[in-house]
Coordinates of C-alpha atoms in Angstrom, one line a residue:
X1 CA 63.0 98.5 48.2
X2 CA 61.0 95.5 49.5
X3 CA 62.0 93.6 52.6
X4 CA 61.5 90.0 53.7
X5 CA 60.3 88.6 57.0
X6 CA 60.6 84.9 57.7
X7 CA 58.4 83.4 60.3
X8 CA 60.1 80.2 61.7
X9 CA 58.3 77.7 64.1
X10 CA 60.6 75.3 66.0
X11 CA 60.4 72.6 68.6
X12 CA 61.5 75.2 71.2
X13 CA 60.2 78.5 70.3
X14 CA 59.5 80.9 67.4
X15 CA 62.0 83.1 65.5
X16 CA 61.5 86.0 63.2
X17 CA 64.3 86.7 60.6
X18 CA 64.4 89.8 58.5
X19 CA 66.3 91.2 55.6
X20 CA 66.1 93.9 53.0
X21 CA 65.3 93.1 49.4
X22 CA 68.9 91.9 48.7
X23 CA 68.5 89.0 51.1
X24 CA 72.2 89.0 52.0
X25 CA 72.2 90.1 55.6
X26 CA 69.6 88.8 58.2
X27 CA 68.6 89.9 61.7
X28 CA 67.3 87.1 63.9
X29 CA 64.8 87.8 66.6
X30 CA 63.7 85.3 69.2
X31 CA 63.1 82.9 70.7
X32 CA 59.6 83.9 71.3
X33 CA 57.7 81.4 73.6
X34 CA 61.1 79.6 74.3
X35 CA 60.6 76.0 75.3
X36 CA 57.2 75.7 73.6
X37 CA 56.5 74.0 70.3
X38 CA 55.5 76.5 67.7
X39 CA 54.0 74.3 65.0
X40 CA 53.1 77.2 62.7
X41 CA 53.2 81.0 62.3
X42 CA 51.4 82.8 59.5
X43 CA 50.8 86.4 58.7
X44 CA 47.7 88.0 57.3
X45 CA 48.0 89.2 53.6
X46 CA 45.5 91.9 54.4
X47 CA 47.5 93.3 57.4
X48 CA 51.2 92.2 57.3
X49 CA 51.8 93.2 61.0
X50 CA 49.0 90.8 62.0
X51 CA 50.8 87.5 62.7
X52 CA 49.2 84.3 64.3
X53 CA 51.0 81.6 66.0
X54 CA 50.2 78.0 67.2
X55 CA 51.9 77.5 70.5
X56 CA 51.6 73.9 71.9
X57 CA 52.7 72.2 75.1
X58 CA 52.0 68.7 76.2
X59 CA 51.6 70.2 79.8
X60 CA 49.7 73.4 79.1
X61 CA 47.8 72.4 75.9
X62 CA 47.1 74.6 72.9
X63 CA 47.3 78.4 72.8
X64 CA 46.8 80.7 69.8
X65 CA 49.0 83.8 70.0
X66 CA 48.5 86.9 68.0
X67 CA 50.8 89.9 67.2
X68 CA 49.6 93.2 65.8
X69 CA 53.0 94.7 65.4
X70 CA 55.0 92.4 63.2
X71 CA 56.0 90.0 66.1
X72 CA 57.4 92.4 68.6
X73 CA 54.7 91.7 71.1
X74 CA 52.2 88.8 71.5
X75 CA 49.0 88.1 73.3
X76 CA 46.6 85.1 73.3
X77 CA 43.3 86.5 71.9
X78 CA 41.0 84.1 73.8
X79 CA 39.1 83.3 77.0
X80 CA 39.9 81.1 79.8
X81 CA 39.3 77.3 79.5
X82 CA 36.8 77.4 82.5
X83 CA 34.7 79.9 80.5
X84 CA 34.3 77.5 77.6
X85 CA 31.2 75.5 78.8
X86 CA 27.7 76.6 79.4
X87 CA 25.6 75.8 82.6
X88 CA 24.1 72.8 80.9
X89 CA 27.5 71.4 80.2
X90 CA 27.4 72.0 76.4
X91 CA 30.1 73.8 74.7
X92 CA 29.5 77.5 74.0
X93 CA 31.5 77.2 70.8
X94 CA 33.0 80.6 71.6
X95 CA 36.5 80.6 72.9
X96 CA 40.2 80.4 72.0
X97 CA 39.6 76.6 72.2
X98 CA 38.6 74.0 69.6
X99 CA 35.4 72.1 70.2
X100 CA 34.3 69.6 67.7
X101 CA 30.8 70.2 66.2
X102 CA 28.2 67.8 65.1
X103 CA 27.4 66.5 61.5
X104 CA 25.8 68.9 59.2
X105 CA 23.9 66.0 57.6
X106 CA 22.6 64.4 60.8
X107 CA 23.0 67.0 63.5
X108 CA 24.6 64.3 65.7
X109 CA 28.1 64.4 67.0
X110 CA 30.7 62.8 64.8
X111 CA 31.9 60.6 67.5
X112 CA 34.6 58.3 66.1
X113 CA 37.2 57.7 63.3
X114 CA 39.3 54.8 62.3
X115 CA 42.3 53.8 64.2
X116 CA 45.4 52.0 63.0
X117 CA 44.1 48.5 63.7
X118 CA 40.8 49.3 62.0
X119 CA 38.8 49.8 65.1
X120 CA 36.9 53.1 65.9
X121 CA 38.2 55.7 68.3
X122 CA 36.8 59.0 69.6
X123 CA 37.8 62.2 68.2
X124 CA 40.2 64.0 70.4
X125 CA 41.7 67.5 70.0
X126 CA 45.5 67.6 70.4
X127 CA 46.9 70.7 68.6
X128 CA 46.8 73.2 65.7
X129 CA 49.0 72.2 62.9
X130 CA 48.3 75.0 60.4
X131 CA 47.0 78.6 60.5
X132 CA 45.7 80.1 57.2
X133 CA 44.6 83.8 57.4
X134 CA 42.0 85.1 55.0
X135 CA 43.5 86.9 52.0
X136 CA 41.1 90.0 52.6
X137 CA 40.2 90.1 56.2
X138 CA 42.9 90.1 59.0
X139 CA 40.3 89.0 61.6
X140 CA 39.3 85.8 59.6
X141 CA 41.5 82.8 59.7
X142 CA 41.3 79.0 59.5
X143 CA 43.0 76.4 61.6
X144 CA 43.8 72.9 60.6
X145 CA 44.0 70.6 63.7
X146 CA 44.7 67.1 65.0
X147 CA 42.5 65.1 65.2
X148 CA 41.8 66.2 61.7
X149 CA 39.2 69.0 61.5
X150 CA 38.8 72.5 60.1
X151 CA 38.0 75.5 62.3
X152 CA 37.2 79.2 61.4
X153 CA 37.6 82.4 63.5
X154 CA 36.1 85.7 62.4
X155 CA 37.2 87.7 65.3
X156 CA 41.0 87.5 65.2
X157 CA 41.4 84.2 66.9
X158 CA 39.3 84.9 70.0
X159 CA 36.5 82.3 69.1
X160 CA 36.5 79.3 66.9
X161 CA 33.8 77.2 65.3
X162 CA 34.4 73.9 63.3
X163 CA 33.3 73.7 59.7
X164 CA 31.9 70.3 60.4
X165 CA 30.9 69.5 56.9
X166 CA 34.4 68.4 56.2
X167 CA 34.3 65.6 58.8
X168 CA 31.0 64.5 57.5
X169 CA 32.9 63.5 54.3
X170 CA 33.6 59.9 55.2
X171 CA 35.3 61.0 58.4
X172 CA 34.6 57.7 60.1
X173 CA 37.1 56.2 57.6
X174 CA 39.9 58.6 58.2
X175 CA 42.8 57.2 60.1
X176 CA 46.1 58.5 61.6
X177 CA 49.4 58.5 59.7
X178 CA 52.8 58.0 61.3
X179 CA 52.7 61.7 62.6
X180 CA 49.1 61.5 63.7
X181 CA 45.8 62.4 62.0
X182 CA 46.4 66.1 61.2
X183 CA 44.8 68.6 58.8
X184 CA 48.1 70.2 57.8
X185 CA 47.4 72.2 54.6
X186 CA 44.7 74.9 53.8
X187 CA 44.7 76.5 50.4
X188 CA 42.6 79.6 49.7
X189 CA 41.9 81.3 46.3
X190 CA 41.4 85.0 45.7
X191 CA 40.0 84.4 42.2
X192 CA 37.4 81.9 43.6
X193 CA 36.8 83.0 47.2
X194 CA 34.4 80.1 47.9
X195 CA 36.8 77.5 46.8
X196 CA 39.1 75.9 49.4
X197 CA 41.3 72.9 49.5
X198 CA 42.6 71.0 52.6
X199 CA 44.9 68.0 52.8
X200 CA 44.8 65.5 55.7
X201 CA 47.3 62.8 56.7
X202 CA 46.3 60.1 56.1
X203 CA 42.9 60.8 54.5
X204 CA 43.8 62.8 51.4
X205 CA 42.7 66.0 49.6
X206 CA 39.2 67.5 50.0
X207 CA 37.7 70.5 48.1
X208 CA 34.9 72.9 49.0
X209 CA 33.2 75.2 46.6
X210 CA 30.9 76.8 49.1
X211 CA 33.4 78.5 51.6
X212 CA 33.9 75.3 53.6
X213 CA 30.2 74.3 54.3
X214 CA 30.3 71.1 52.2
X215 CA 33.3 69.1 50.9
X216 CA 34.1 66.2 48.7
X217 CA 37.2 64.0 48.3
X218 CA 39.4 64.9 45.4
X219 CA 41.8 61.9 45.2
X220 CA 41.1 60.2 41.9
X221 CA 44.4 58.9 40.4
X222 CA 46.3 58.6 43.6
X223 CA 47.9 55.2 44.2
X224 CA 48.9 54.1 47.7
X225 CA 49.8 50.5 47.2
X226 CA 51.9 50.2 50.5
X227 CA 49.3 51.6 52.8
X228 CA 45.9 51.4 51.2
X229 CA 44.9 48.1 49.5
X230 CA 41.8 49.5 47.7
X231 CA 43.1 51.2 44.5
X232 CA 39.6 53.1 44.2
X233 CA 39.4 54.3 47.6
X234 CA 38.2 57.9 47.9
X235 CA 39.8 58.5 51.2
X236 CA 42.8 57.1 53.1
X237 CA 45.7 58.4 50.9
X238 CA 48.6 59.8 52.8
X239 CA 49.0 63.3 51.4
X240 CA 52.1 65.2 52.9
X241 CA 51.6 68.6 51.2
X242 CA 49.8 70.4 48.3
X243 CA 50.6 73.7 46.6
X244 CA 49.0 76.0 44.1
X245 CA 50.0 79.2 42.2
X246 CA 47.5 82.0 42.6
X247 CA 47.5 82.9 39.0
X248 CA 46.7 79.4 37.8
X249 CA 44.3 77.9 40.6
X250 CA 43.1 74.9 38.6
X251 CA 46.7 73.4 38.7
X252 CA 47.8 71.7 42.0
X253 CA 51.0 70.0 42.9
X254 CA 51.2 67.3 45.6
X255 CA 54.0 65.5 47.7
X256 CA 52.4 62.2 48.8
X257 CA 53.8 59.7 51.2
X258 CA 55.2 58.1 48.0
X259 CA 54.9 60.0 44.7
X260 CA 54.9 63.6 43.5
X261 CA 51.7 64.4 41.5
X262 CA 50.0 67.1 39.6
X263 CA 46.4 67.9 38.8
X264 CA 45.4 70.2 35.9
X265 CA 41.6 70.2 36.8
X266 CA 41.4 71.4 40.4
X267 CA 41.9 68.1 41.9
X268 CA 39.4 66.1 39.8
X269 CA 42.2 63.9 38.8
X270 CA 46.0 63.4 39.5
X271 CA 48.9 62.3 37.4
X272 CA 52.3 61.1 38.8
X273 CA 55.3 63.4 38.0
X274 CA 57.9 61.9 40.1
X275 CA 60.0 61.2 36.9
X276 CA 63.8 61.2 37.6
X277 CA 63.7 62.2 41.2
X278 CA 66.2 60.1 43.3
X279 CA 63.2 59.4 45.7
X280 CA 59.6 60.1 45.4
X281 CA 59.3 60.3 49.2
X282 CA 59.3 63.7 50.9
X283 CA 57.2 66.3 52.7
X284 CA 57.2 69.9 51.4
X285 CA 56.4 71.1 47.9
X286 CA 56.4 74.8 46.8
X287 CA 55.6 76.7 43.5
X288 CA 57.8 79.6 42.3
X289 CA 56.2 83.0 42.9
X290 CA 56.3 84.1 39.2
X291 CA 56.6 80.9 37.2
X292 CA 53.6 78.5 37.7
X293 CA 55.5 75.6 36.1
X294 CA 58.4 75.9 38.4
X295 CA 58.1 73.5 41.3
X296 CA 60.4 72.6 44.3
X297 CA 60.6 69.4 46.4
X298 CA 63.1 68.0 48.9
X299 CA 63.4 64.2 48.4
X300 CA 64.3 62.1 51.4
X301 CA 65.2 58.4 51.4
X302 CA 62.2 56.6 52.7
X303 CA 59.4 56.8 55.3
X304 CA 61.8 55.0 57.7
X305 CA 64.9 57.0 56.8
X306 CA 63.8 60.6 57.0
X307 CA 67.1 62.0 55.7
X308 CA 68.4 62.9 52.1
X309 CA 69.6 60.1 49.8
X310 CA 73.4 59.5 50.2
X311 CA 73.6 62.3 53.0
X312 CA 73.4 65.0 50.2
X313 CA 70.9 67.7 51.0
X314 CA 69.4 68.7 47.6
X315 CA 66.4 70.7 46.5
X316 CA 65.0 69.5 43.3
X317 CA 63.5 71.9 40.8
X318 CA 61.3 71.4 37.9
X319 CA 60.7 74.2 35.3
X320 CA 58.4 72.1 33.3
X321 CA 55.6 71.4 35.7
X322 CA 57.1 68.1 36.8
X323 CA 58.2 66.7 33.5
X324 CA 61.9 66.7 34.4
X325 CA 63.9 67.6 37.6
X326 CA 67.3 69.1 38.3
X327 CA 69.2 69.0 41.6
X328 CA 70.1 72.2 43.2
X329 CA 73.3 71.8 45.2
X330 CA 75.2 74.9 45.3
X331 CA 75.7 76.1 48.9
X332 CA 74.0 73.0 50.4
X333 CA 75.9 70.3 52.3
X334 CA 76.7 67.4 50.0
X335 CA 78.1 64.9 52.4
X336 CA 77.2 63.6 55.9
X337 CA 73.9 65.5 56.1
X338 CA 71.0 63.5 57.8
X339 CA 68.3 66.2 58.4
X340 CA 64.7 66.2 57.4
X341 CA 62.6 69.1 55.9
X342 CA 59.0 68.9 57.2
X343 CA 55.9 69.7 55.2
X344 CA 55.4 73.3 56.3
X345 CA 59.1 74.2 56.4
X346 CA 59.5 75.5 52.8
X347 CA 58.2 79.0 51.4
X348 CA 58.8 81.3 48.5
X349 CA 58.9 85.2 48.5
X350 CA 57.5 87.5 45.8
X351 CA 60.6 89.4 45.0
X352 CA 62.0 89.1 41.5
X353 CA 64.1 87.0 41.3
X354 CA 62.1 84.8 43.6
X355 CA 63.5 83.9 47.0
X356 CA 63.3 80.3 48.2
X357 CA 63.6 79.2 51.9
X358 CA 63.5 76.0 54.0
X359 CA 64.2 74.9 57.5
X360 CA 65.7 71.6 58.7
X361 CA 65.2 69.4 61.6
X362 CA 68.9 70.1 62.3
X363 CA 68.1 73.7 63.1
X364 CA 69.3 75.4 59.9
X365 CA 67.4 77.8 57.7
X366 CA 68.7 78.0 54.2
X367 CA 67.7 80.7 51.7
X368 CA 68.2 81.3 48.0
X369 CA 67.8 84.7 46.4
X370 CA 68.1 83.5 42.8
X371 CA 65.2 81.0 42.4
X372 CA 67.3 78.1 43.8
X373 CA 70.4 78.3 41.8
X374 CA 72.5 79.0 44.9
X375 CA 71.9 78.7 48.6
X376 CA 73.4 79.8 51.9
X377 CA 72.5 79.3 55.6
X378 CA 70.6 82.2 57.0
X379 CA 70.9 80.9 60.6
X380 CA 72.3 77.7 62.0
X381 CA 71.7 75.8 65.4
X382 CA 68.0 76.7 66.0
X383 CA 65.9 74.0 67.6
X384 CA 64.4 71.6 65.0
X385 CA 62.4 73.7 62.5
X386 CA 58.7 72.9 62.2
X387 CA 57.6 75.6 59.8
X388 CA 58.7 78.4 57.6
X389 CA 56.5 81.2 56.1
X390 CA 57.7 84.3 54.3
X391 CA 56.3 87.8 54.0
X392 CA 57.3 90.2 51.2
X393 CA 56.9 93.6 52.7
X394 CA 56.9 96.9 50.8

């Protein structure tokens, strides 16, 4: 029987939740790195016991942690900060640190990006938001960081080099959203290994067809009337999350600052599918493991009220690719609930029927073993949940 492992990042540590294929009883391990922010944990599809974690502290900075035994033990696979610079003061570009590179077009450093008031500010590394391991090589992984940039490691997280072609794509016009200027979503594709998508708040979606060397914006059809006056702007759209089904890689789904959208042509154009949702604002979006047209979102009231409408925590499911939506309520609190579900805090397993999981800023992790028809809390009273990833283990 298959088993399931949930990787949960929180404001104060990482937790690992495990169950057999029935998904009825769960064992909770943790906290790992108690007291630290764990923005994201993710496992290698090529080696399920290889897990990477982004550990962040305002005092000690950013550390990438790695486990090779399914989360039982951890080590930072890098070098010391003082070893990062050469004798000439230039970055070696080889470390467990993130040093921004120059433009692939000009060879010159990409020095500034737009600030809230329209002025230019220097790029400044703050943290790693998202880790995405290669689907075929456990030593290769990508990191989406704040200020927004994409980095790649081919030695298990010891050293990182920026794929600077991304920031060359109108990077001077990118500006922070309310949560900062972060690269928060990375989508890989086994069928087309050279194609990648990333999403940046608040710049938009970008696509590469040459394994990350060059990029172009893919935001046609997005409307951002509240935050972006130019309706034809190629960048500047506040995208919260994008999702894809591996068997239908030309179709993407998006939860934007406002609006839920769908693309049927690999991001060339987007159409709104918010339909009858009670709010088109939210953060996560996920696709069913076996049904490419079944999509899940968690609407919240607005960008100033980050909690469910009417205090009712509801996952909304569309089985028709976004044409219509149904509220999933069984087992979820339907009164006095004022939590949020963040962009990386929802995931699906590959068991049939598909399991769905999400974590809240109130410290609950909910799970459904029947595709969302019914829910139950797996664990309560954790620190605020920042991310949830799931592994389906043999």
